[in-house]
DNA sequence: CATGAATGAGTGTTCATTCAT
DNA sequence: AATGAATGAACACTCATTCAT
């Protein structure tokens, strides 16, 4: 029914990101996205089931690329510590370079409804699995604590980075996000306590 | 104009938490909250400016108590490590005992609009300041790394705990949250890397 | 049920005129009138059947005095021409001295509903009858055209004066109303055509 | 945004006149007008900004034609006296033939709010200017008193005719309005006093 | 494929009125 | 007589979705 390809499909996805970033989720009417994408309102429904589907697709498309980029970069790393470093860096640098998308993921998409949350959850899982992989490898290599709770460690990593980006967006993306990679990396590896 | 005391005020606040937790923010009509609180629709507006004000008040009232409890418990602790432990424990145990409120804070309130976000931000700041205090004290006592970036460390602590609670709520609050206090505490103190 | 005397009755009437003149009919809530009269909302209903009754009573009370004043002044006049002059003068001077009441009669009360219109009609009739008396006397005395249609002449007199006051109110009561008595009088007596 | 043409636009305008004339301004809900016009509630908002805009448009559309008709007919007249006669006749005959519109202009539109009054004022001014033209011409031709106050004379003419129509509407449009043209004309030209 | 005019369900808020005290 | 907290009916407007062209 809804065909998920074609240049109009992409145009709508891109328009949606721009509109949501600019006007906020609650002011992103279908007709506004249509206008921004220079298509008719009805055309939207040739490519998307409904409004939620636009939002979910936006996230999937963009997040898909995001994760792929992370995975590729990590694969170039040597040590576990480097992989973790690259993960943090890839996450922050990508959002840093695309503040509009950052606004959408950190703020606007969380203001949406349950159905969207679920749709998003699916893709996020892939990302979390990527993090899990690094942690498990670290344990297997004897670098990380062997009794580490993988899911817990993942929550620390994801939760910390996510909170960092949210703070940055809330502060109008005014400061340099990349400079935080190093301190985050250190916190993850060695924690708060001095030796 | 809107008087923020009285038993009806409390009844509405409590009804709002129940209704939002059960039906979600977007299905929490004023009339539904009124019915749940056993008052007339119009009565709501004797105690609250508007719908947003209900949400903000819910958060302020409940979060106010939450923070106070955290602060009190922390003041009983001896070492910095204990204080951090108690913070994590207080946070998780309180939400653990009130899953309805947890749902509201972790999911529903983030789906609200800008005005609500602002109202919430104020109170949250108090909590973050509480965390900052612990970190600064840890540095001053020479227990934490002296070059620690306080705001970054705070983001790790808050981000990790927040993500932990969100995960728990998303998984229907099925598992024991308190058992996570210990691993979180260890992660915060010593990080991922084995010595 | 509603007792129409007492100092609170008067206080409410006066408060209503002030509130309506200042905030307009559609912004004159019962509670606002009550506050202005320094009585409780419920007290209003000890003196008035309902909101419409306040409005009607305002008009009756004030218009009653208005008509009485007109009648008294006219009785002092000698000729018919003088009586007509005095009528115009009494009408314009009274409203001129009380712009608040003028606003209420010319603008606000006409924005009210059917029931109020009817209540007002009753009192107005008394005024129109007063005008009729002058016209009939004029005809009887052979001063006015004998074939004059009394009701039509009355409509001219009332319609012209009323339109004059409305214009003046719409123009913020900025100019002198009394100076119009003379030209109106001339128009009534001799019409437009030169002899 | 609101496109002010098309058959649905006309249908809504006409429905509004019927509904308001029948049920009164305060009982003319948008949904009622929509039902009468056989369109959906939302369709109203494709053609009108808001409810007030319907009322204003009703007046402008109908009053526009009204004024145009008056102007055309007057242009066929010879003497000033004839022009005045035709003005009165055109005014009364048009409303006489459309009692529904008469009810709306004389009663219901005056019960509306300030914004509507303003919208209406604009068009009315055109009509008053038309009257002014006749008076000025009468003075220039030496037929009317040279010291005539044009604005005052206009108020007499408009006020008298307006009051005449209002009376007629209040009396359920039961008697013949046209038969009043002659006496009104005489009053305007020669006033009350016999020569 | 594409259009965009038309649809109509859904809801926060006001305020005249009541009545227990 | 007086109060004022509580009531609940009423309504304009938005916007996701459809479908005839």
PDB file of C-alpha atoms in Angstrom, chain C:
ATOM      1  CA  UNK C   1     -38.053  35.761  45.888  1.00  0.00           C
ATOM      2  CA  UNK C   2     -35.866  38.558  44.581  1.00  0.00           C
ATOM      3  CA  UNK C   3     -36.330  41.612  46.704  1.00  0.00           C
ATOM      4  CA  UNK C   4     -35.735  44.712  44.678  1.00  0.00           C
ATOM      5  CA  UNK C   5     -34.807  47.164  47.409  1.00  0.00           C
ATOM      6  CA  UNK C   6     -32.068  47.724  49.938  1.00  0.00           C
ATOM      7  CA  UNK C   7     -28.648  49.266  49.766  1.00  0.00           C
ATOM      8  CA  UNK C   8     -27.116  46.112  48.329  1.00  0.00           C
ATOM      9  CA  UNK C   9     -29.665  46.237  45.537  1.00  0.00           C
ATOM     10  CA  UNK C  10     -28.532  49.728  44.654  1.00  0.00           C
ATOM     11  CA  UNK C  11     -24.892  48.784  45.068  1.00  0.00           C
ATOM     12  CA  UNK C  12     -25.296  45.957  42.583  1.00  0.00           C
ATOM     13  CA  UNK C  13     -27.136  48.144  40.069  1.00  0.00           C
ATOM     14  CA  UNK C  14     -24.426  50.768  40.221  1.00  0.00           C
ATOM     15  CA  UNK C  15     -21.661  48.187  40.055  1.00  0.00           C
ATOM     16  CA  UNK C  16     -23.285  46.669  36.985  1.00  0.00           C
ATOM     17  CA  UNK C  17     -23.307  49.994  35.126  1.00  0.00           C
ATOM     18  CA  UNK C  18     -19.646  50.564  35.925  1.00  0.00           C
ATOM     19  CA  UNK C  19     -18.576  47.051  35.018  1.00  0.00           C
ATOM     20  CA  UNK C  20     -20.527  46.924  31.762  1.00  0.00           C
ATOM     21  CA  UNK C  21     -19.380  50.379  30.674  1.00  0.00           C
ATOM     22  CA  UNK C  22     -15.774  49.486  31.429  1.00  0.00           C
ATOM     23  CA  UNK C  23     -15.501  45.892  30.288  1.00  0.00           C
ATOM     24  CA  UNK C  24     -18.373  45.554  27.839  1.00  0.00           C
ATOM     25  CA  UNK C  25     -21.392  43.343  28.063  1.00  0.00           C
ATOM     26  CA  UNK C  26     -19.607  40.157  27.081  1.00  0.00           C
ATOM     27  CA  UNK C  27     -17.003  40.625  29.777  1.00  0.00           C
ATOM     28  CA  UNK C  28     -19.398  41.445  32.560  1.00  0.00           C
ATOM     29  CA  UNK C  29     -19.566  38.198  34.469  1.00  0.00           C
ATOM     30  CA  UNK C  30     -21.842  37.983  37.473  1.00  0.00           C
ATOM     31  CA  UNK C  31     -18.831  37.371  39.677  1.00  0.00           C
ATOM     32  CA  UNK C  32     -17.215  40.557  38.396  1.00  0.00           C
ATOM     33  CA  UNK C  33     -20.287  42.611  39.170  1.00  0.00           C
ATOM     34  CA  UNK C  34     -20.438  40.971  42.597  1.00  0.00           C
ATOM     35  CA  UNK C  35     -16.808  41.848  43.292  1.00  0.00           C
ATOM     36  CA  UNK C  36     -17.329  45.449  42.144  1.00  0.00           C
ATOM     37  CA  UNK C  37     -20.395  45.687  44.408  1.00  0.00           C
ATOM     38  CA  UNK C  38     -18.436  44.102  47.248  1.00  0.00           C
ATOM     39  CA  UNK C  39     -20.942  41.318  47.795  1.00  0.00           C
ATOM     40  CA  UNK C  40     -20.696  37.569  47.334  1.00  0.00           C
ATOM     41  CA  UNK C  41     -21.723  35.988  44.040  1.00  0.00           C
ATOM     42  CA  UNK C  42     -24.645  34.272  45.703  1.00  0.00           C
ATOM     43  CA  UNK C  43     -25.913  37.515  47.167  1.00  0.00           C
ATOM     44  CA  UNK C  44     -26.707  38.737  43.673  1.00  0.00           C
ATOM     45  CA  UNK C  45     -29.377  36.077  43.494  1.00  0.00           C
ATOM     46  CA  UNK C  46     -31.108  37.349  46.604  1.00  0.00           C
ATOM     47  CA  UNK C  47     -31.862  40.565  44.742  1.00  0.00           C
ATOM     48  CA  UNK C  48     -32.105  39.468  41.122  1.00  0.00           C
ATOM     49  CA  UNK C  49     -33.720  36.490  39.420  1.00  0.00           C
ATOM     50  CA  UNK C  50     -30.788  35.940  37.095  1.00  0.00           C
ATOM     51  CA  UNK C  51     -28.177  37.781  35.112  1.00  0.00           C
ATOM     52  CA  UNK C  52     -30.650  39.169  32.579  1.00  0.00           C
ATOM     53  CA  UNK C  53     -32.661  40.567  35.448  1.00  0.00           C
ATOM     54  CA  UNK C  54     -29.674  42.631  36.528  1.00  0.00           C
ATOM     55  CA  UNK C  55     -29.361  44.133  33.083  1.00  0.00           C
ATOM     56  CA  UNK C  56     -33.056  44.851  32.768  1.00  0.00           C
ATOM     57  CA  UNK C  57     -33.152  46.350  36.236  1.00  0.00           C
ATOM     58  CA  UNK C  58     -30.181  48.552  35.431  1.00  0.00           C
ATOM     59  CA  UNK C  59     -32.025  49.887  32.449  1.00  0.00           C
ATOM     60  CA  UNK C  60     -35.345  50.308  34.227  1.00  0.00           C
ATOM     61  CA  UNK C  61     -33.895  52.083  37.234  1.00  0.00           C
ATOM     62  CA  UNK C  62     -31.733  54.453  35.261  1.00  0.00           C
ATOM     63  CA  UNK C  63     -34.141  54.929  32.393  1.00  0.00           C
ATOM     64  CA  UNK C  64     -36.950  55.546  34.873  1.00  0.00           C
ATOM     65  CA  UNK C  65     -35.054  58.499  36.337  1.00  0.00           C
ATOM     66  CA  UNK C  66     -34.129  59.607  32.846  1.00  0.00           C
ATOM     67  CA  UNK C  67     -37.730  59.741  31.674  1.00  0.00           C
ATOM     68  CA  UNK C  68     -38.899  61.423  34.857  1.00  0.00           C
ATOM     69  CA  UNK C  69     -36.310  64.144  34.406  1.00  0.00           C
ATOM     70  CA  UNK C  70     -37.413  64.670  30.826  1.00  0.00           C
ATOM     71  CA  UNK C  71     -41.055  64.884  31.832  1.00  0.00           C
ATOM     72  CA  UNK C  72     -40.368  67.387  34.593  1.00  0.00           C
ATOM     73  CA  UNK C  73     -38.318  69.646  32.416  1.00  0.00           C
ATOM     74  CA  UNK C  74     -40.819  69.594  29.598  1.00  0.00           C
ATOM     75  CA  UNK C  75     -43.590  70.609  31.945  1.00  0.00           C
ATOM     76  CA  UNK C  76     -41.777  73.890  32.530  1.00  0.00           C
ATOM     77  CA  UNK C  77     -41.912  74.790  28.862  1.00  0.00           C
ATOM     78  CA  UNK C  78     -44.351  77.154  27.234  1.00  0.00           C
ATOM     79  CA  UNK C  79     -44.705  76.529  23.525  1.00  0.00           C
ATOM     80  CA  UNK C  80     -44.633  73.241  21.706  1.00  0.00           C
ATOM     81  CA  UNK C  81     -41.431  74.248  20.019  1.00  0.00           C
ATOM     82  CA  UNK C  82     -39.882  74.796  23.411  1.00  0.00           C
ATOM     83  CA  UNK C  83     -41.105  71.431  24.636  1.00  0.00           C
ATOM     84  CA  UNK C  84     -39.477  69.708  21.705  1.00  0.00           C
ATOM     85  CA  UNK C  85     -36.314  71.681  22.317  1.00  0.00           C
ATOM     86  CA  UNK C  86     -36.294  70.692  25.952  1.00  0.00           C
ATOM     87  CA  UNK C  87     -36.880  67.051  25.121  1.00  0.00           C
ATOM     88  CA  UNK C  88     -33.855  66.977  22.839  1.00  0.00           C
ATOM     89  CA  UNK C  89     -31.816  68.928  25.335  1.00  0.00           C
ATOM     90  CA  UNK C  90     -32.833  66.738  28.274  1.00  0.00           C
ATOM     91  CA  UNK C  91     -32.036  63.575  26.360  1.00  0.00           C
ATOM     92  CA  UNK C  92     -28.626  64.700  25.174  1.00  0.00           C
ATOM     93  CA  UNK C  93     -27.578  66.482  28.322  1.00  0.00           C
ATOM     94  CA  UNK C  94     -28.385  63.585  30.600  1.00  0.00           C
ATOM     95  CA  UNK C  95     -26.413  61.071  28.564  1.00  0.00           C
ATOM     96  CA  UNK C  96     -23.725  63.663  28.012  1.00  0.00           C
ATOM     97  CA  UNK C  97     -23.242  63.947  31.748  1.00  0.00           C
ATOM     98  CA  UNK C  98     -23.140  60.207  32.229  1.00  0.00           C
ATOM     99  CA  UNK C  99     -21.112  58.683  29.431  1.00  0.00           C
ATOM    100  CA  UNK C 100     -20.893  55.361  31.266  1.00  0.00           C
ATOM    101  CA  UNK C 101     -24.636  54.968  31.159  1.00  0.00           C
ATOM    102  CA  UNK C 102     -24.639  56.174  27.565  1.00  0.00           C
ATOM    103  CA  UNK C 103     -22.222  53.423  26.599  1.00  0.00           C
ATOM    104  CA  UNK C 104     -24.424  50.886  28.303  1.00  0.00           C
ATOM    105  CA  UNK C 105     -27.644  52.036  26.630  1.00  0.00           C
ATOM    106  CA  UNK C 106     -26.283  52.712  23.170  1.00  0.00           C
ATOM    107  CA  UNK C 107     -23.886  49.838  22.730  1.00  0.00           C
ATOM    108  CA  UNK C 108     -23.753  47.198  25.395  1.00  0.00           C
ATOM    109  CA  UNK C 109     -27.405  46.602  26.071  1.00  0.00           C
ATOM    110  CA  UNK C 110     -27.969  46.060  22.354  1.00  0.00           C
ATOM    111  CA  UNK C 111     -25.485  43.247  22.434  1.00  0.00           C
ATOM    112  CA  UNK C 112     -27.598  41.354  24.877  1.00  0.00           C
ATOM    113  CA  UNK C 113     -30.226  38.774  24.202  1.00  0.00           C
ATOM    114  CA  UNK C 114     -33.853  38.731  23.301  1.00  0.00           C
ATOM    115  CA  UNK C 115     -35.179  38.587  26.844  1.00  0.00           C
ATOM    116  CA  UNK C 116     -33.327  41.739  27.770  1.00  0.00           C
ATOM    117  CA  UNK C 117     -34.521  43.492  24.641  1.00  0.00           C
ATOM    118  CA  UNK C 118     -38.076  42.781  25.659  1.00  0.00           C
ATOM    119  CA  UNK C 119     -37.585  43.987  29.210  1.00  0.00           C
ATOM    120  CA  UNK C 120     -36.074  47.164  27.865  1.00  0.00           C
ATOM    121  CA  UNK C 121     -38.853  47.646  25.349  1.00  0.00           C
ATOM    122  CA  UNK C 122     -41.355  48.082  28.175  1.00  0.00           C
ATOM    123  CA  UNK C 123     -39.625  51.096  29.643  1.00  0.00           C
ATOM    124  CA  UNK C 124     -38.759  52.578  26.299  1.00  0.00           C
ATOM    125  CA  UNK C 125     -42.441  52.586  25.453  1.00  0.00           C
ATOM    126  CA  UNK C 126     -43.012  55.086  28.254  1.00  0.00           C
ATOM    127  CA  UNK C 127     -40.449  57.377  26.712  1.00  0.00           C
ATOM    128  CA  UNK C 128     -41.932  57.050  23.262  1.00  0.00           C
ATOM    129  CA  UNK C 129     -45.326  57.866  24.691  1.00  0.00           C
ATOM    130  CA  UNK C 130     -43.864  61.024  26.137  1.00  0.00           C
ATOM    131  CA  UNK C 131     -42.703  61.995  22.655  1.00  0.00           C
ATOM    132  CA  UNK C 132     -46.091  61.107  21.205  1.00  0.00           C
ATOM    133  CA  UNK C 133     -47.709  63.485  23.678  1.00  0.00           C
ATOM    134  CA  UNK C 134     -45.688  66.395  22.388  1.00  0.00           C
ATOM    135  CA  UNK C 135     -46.469  65.589  18.775  1.00  0.00           C
ATOM    136  CA  UNK C 136     -50.169  65.186  19.418  1.00  0.00           C
ATOM    137  CA  UNK C 137     -50.254  68.433  21.316  1.00  0.00           C
ATOM    138  CA  UNK C 138     -48.487  70.132  18.438  1.00  0.00           C
ATOM    139  CA  UNK C 139     -51.065  68.867  15.983  1.00  0.00           C
ATOM    140  CA  UNK C 140     -53.957  69.763  18.262  1.00  0.00           C
ATOM    141  CA  UNK C 141     -52.636  73.256  18.629  1.00  0.00           C
ATOM    142  CA  UNK C 142     -52.417  73.585  14.858  1.00  0.00           C
ATOM    143  CA  UNK C 143     -48.694  74.116  14.950  1.00  0.00           C
ATOM    144  CA  UNK C 144     -47.699  70.804  13.401  1.00  0.00           C
ATOM    145  CA  UNK C 145     -49.073  69.463  10.121  1.00  0.00           C
ATOM    146  CA  UNK C 146     -52.500  68.102  10.827  1.00  0.00           C
ATOM    147  CA  UNK C 147     -52.030  65.032   8.674  1.00  0.00           C
ATOM    148  CA  UNK C 148     -48.827  64.124  10.537  1.00  0.00           C
ATOM    149  CA  UNK C 149     -48.385  60.378  11.191  1.00  0.00           C
ATOM    150  CA  UNK C 150     -47.679  60.503  14.923  1.00  0.00           C
ATOM    151  CA  UNK C 151     -45.846  57.188  15.106  1.00  0.00           C
ATOM    152  CA  UNK C 152     -43.734  58.139  12.138  1.00  0.00           C
ATOM    153  CA  UNK C 153     -42.856  61.515  13.581  1.00  0.00           C
ATOM    154  CA  UNK C 154     -41.983  59.824  16.850  1.00  0.00           C
ATOM    155  CA  UNK C 155     -39.644  57.455  15.008  1.00  0.00           C
ATOM    156  CA  UNK C 156     -37.959  60.415  13.386  1.00  0.00           C
ATOM    157  CA  UNK C 157     -37.461  62.142  16.704  1.00  0.00           C
ATOM    158  CA  UNK C 158     -36.333  59.109  18.619  1.00  0.00           C
ATOM    159  CA  UNK C 159     -34.347  57.608  15.741  1.00  0.00           C
ATOM    160  CA  UNK C 160     -32.470  60.813  15.088  1.00  0.00           C
ATOM    161  CA  UNK C 161     -31.576  61.489  18.693  1.00  0.00           C
ATOM    162  CA  UNK C 162     -30.649  57.871  19.267  1.00  0.00           C
ATOM    163  CA  UNK C 163     -28.422  57.765  16.209  1.00  0.00           C
ATOM    164  CA  UNK C 164     -26.825  61.012  17.337  1.00  0.00           C
ATOM    165  CA  UNK C 165     -25.940  59.594  20.738  1.00  0.00           C
ATOM    166  CA  UNK C 166     -24.695  56.341  19.262  1.00  0.00           C
ATOM    167  CA  UNK C 167     -22.376  58.216  16.916  1.00  0.00           C
ATOM    168  CA  UNK C 168     -21.090  60.273  19.794  1.00  0.00           C
ATOM    169  CA  UNK C 169     -20.383  57.199  21.924  1.00  0.00           C
ATOM    170  CA  UNK C 170     -18.685  55.456  19.001  1.00  0.00           C
ATOM    171  CA  UNK C 171     -16.429  58.482  18.610  1.00  0.00           C
ATOM    172  CA  UNK C 172     -15.373  58.095  22.282  1.00  0.00           C
ATOM    173  CA  UNK C 173     -17.683  60.916  23.463  1.00  0.00           C
ATOM    174  CA  UNK C 174     -15.047  63.349  22.248  1.00  0.00           C
ATOM    175  CA  UNK C 175     -17.184  66.241  21.048  1.00  0.00           C
ATOM    176  CA  UNK C 176     -19.877  68.404  22.582  1.00  0.00           C
ATOM    177  CA  UNK C 177     -23.266  66.813  22.334  1.00  0.00           C
ATOM    178  CA  UNK C 178     -25.262  69.808  23.561  1.00  0.00           C
ATOM    179  CA  UNK C 179     -24.270  71.960  20.628  1.00  0.00           C
ATOM    180  CA  UNK C 180     -26.259  69.555  18.455  1.00  0.00           C
ATOM    181  CA  UNK C 181     -29.538  70.351  20.178  1.00  0.00           C
ATOM    182  CA  UNK C 182     -30.122  73.419  18.068  1.00  0.00           C
ATOM    183  CA  UNK C 183     -29.529  71.880  14.611  1.00  0.00           C
ATOM    184  CA  UNK C 184     -31.573  68.816  15.558  1.00  0.00           C
ATOM    185  CA  UNK C 185     -34.395  71.059  16.698  1.00  0.00           C
ATOM    186  CA  UNK C 186     -34.322  72.959  13.448  1.00  0.00           C
ATOM    187  CA  UNK C 187     -34.314  69.807  11.380  1.00  0.00           C
ATOM    188  CA  UNK C 188     -37.289  68.483  13.276  1.00  0.00           C
ATOM    189  CA  UNK C 189     -39.279  71.709  12.921  1.00  0.00           C
ATOM    190  CA  UNK C 190     -38.439  72.758   9.400  1.00  0.00           C
ATOM    191  CA  UNK C 191     -36.845  69.818   7.618  1.00  0.00           C
ATOM    192  CA  UNK C 192     -34.164  70.021   4.992  1.00  0.00           C
ATOM    193  CA  UNK C 193     -35.796  72.294   2.458  1.00  0.00           C
ATOM    194  CA  UNK C 194     -35.197  75.999   2.355  1.00  0.00           C
ATOM    195  CA  UNK C 195     -38.117  78.400   2.006  1.00  0.00           C
TER     196      UNK C 195
END
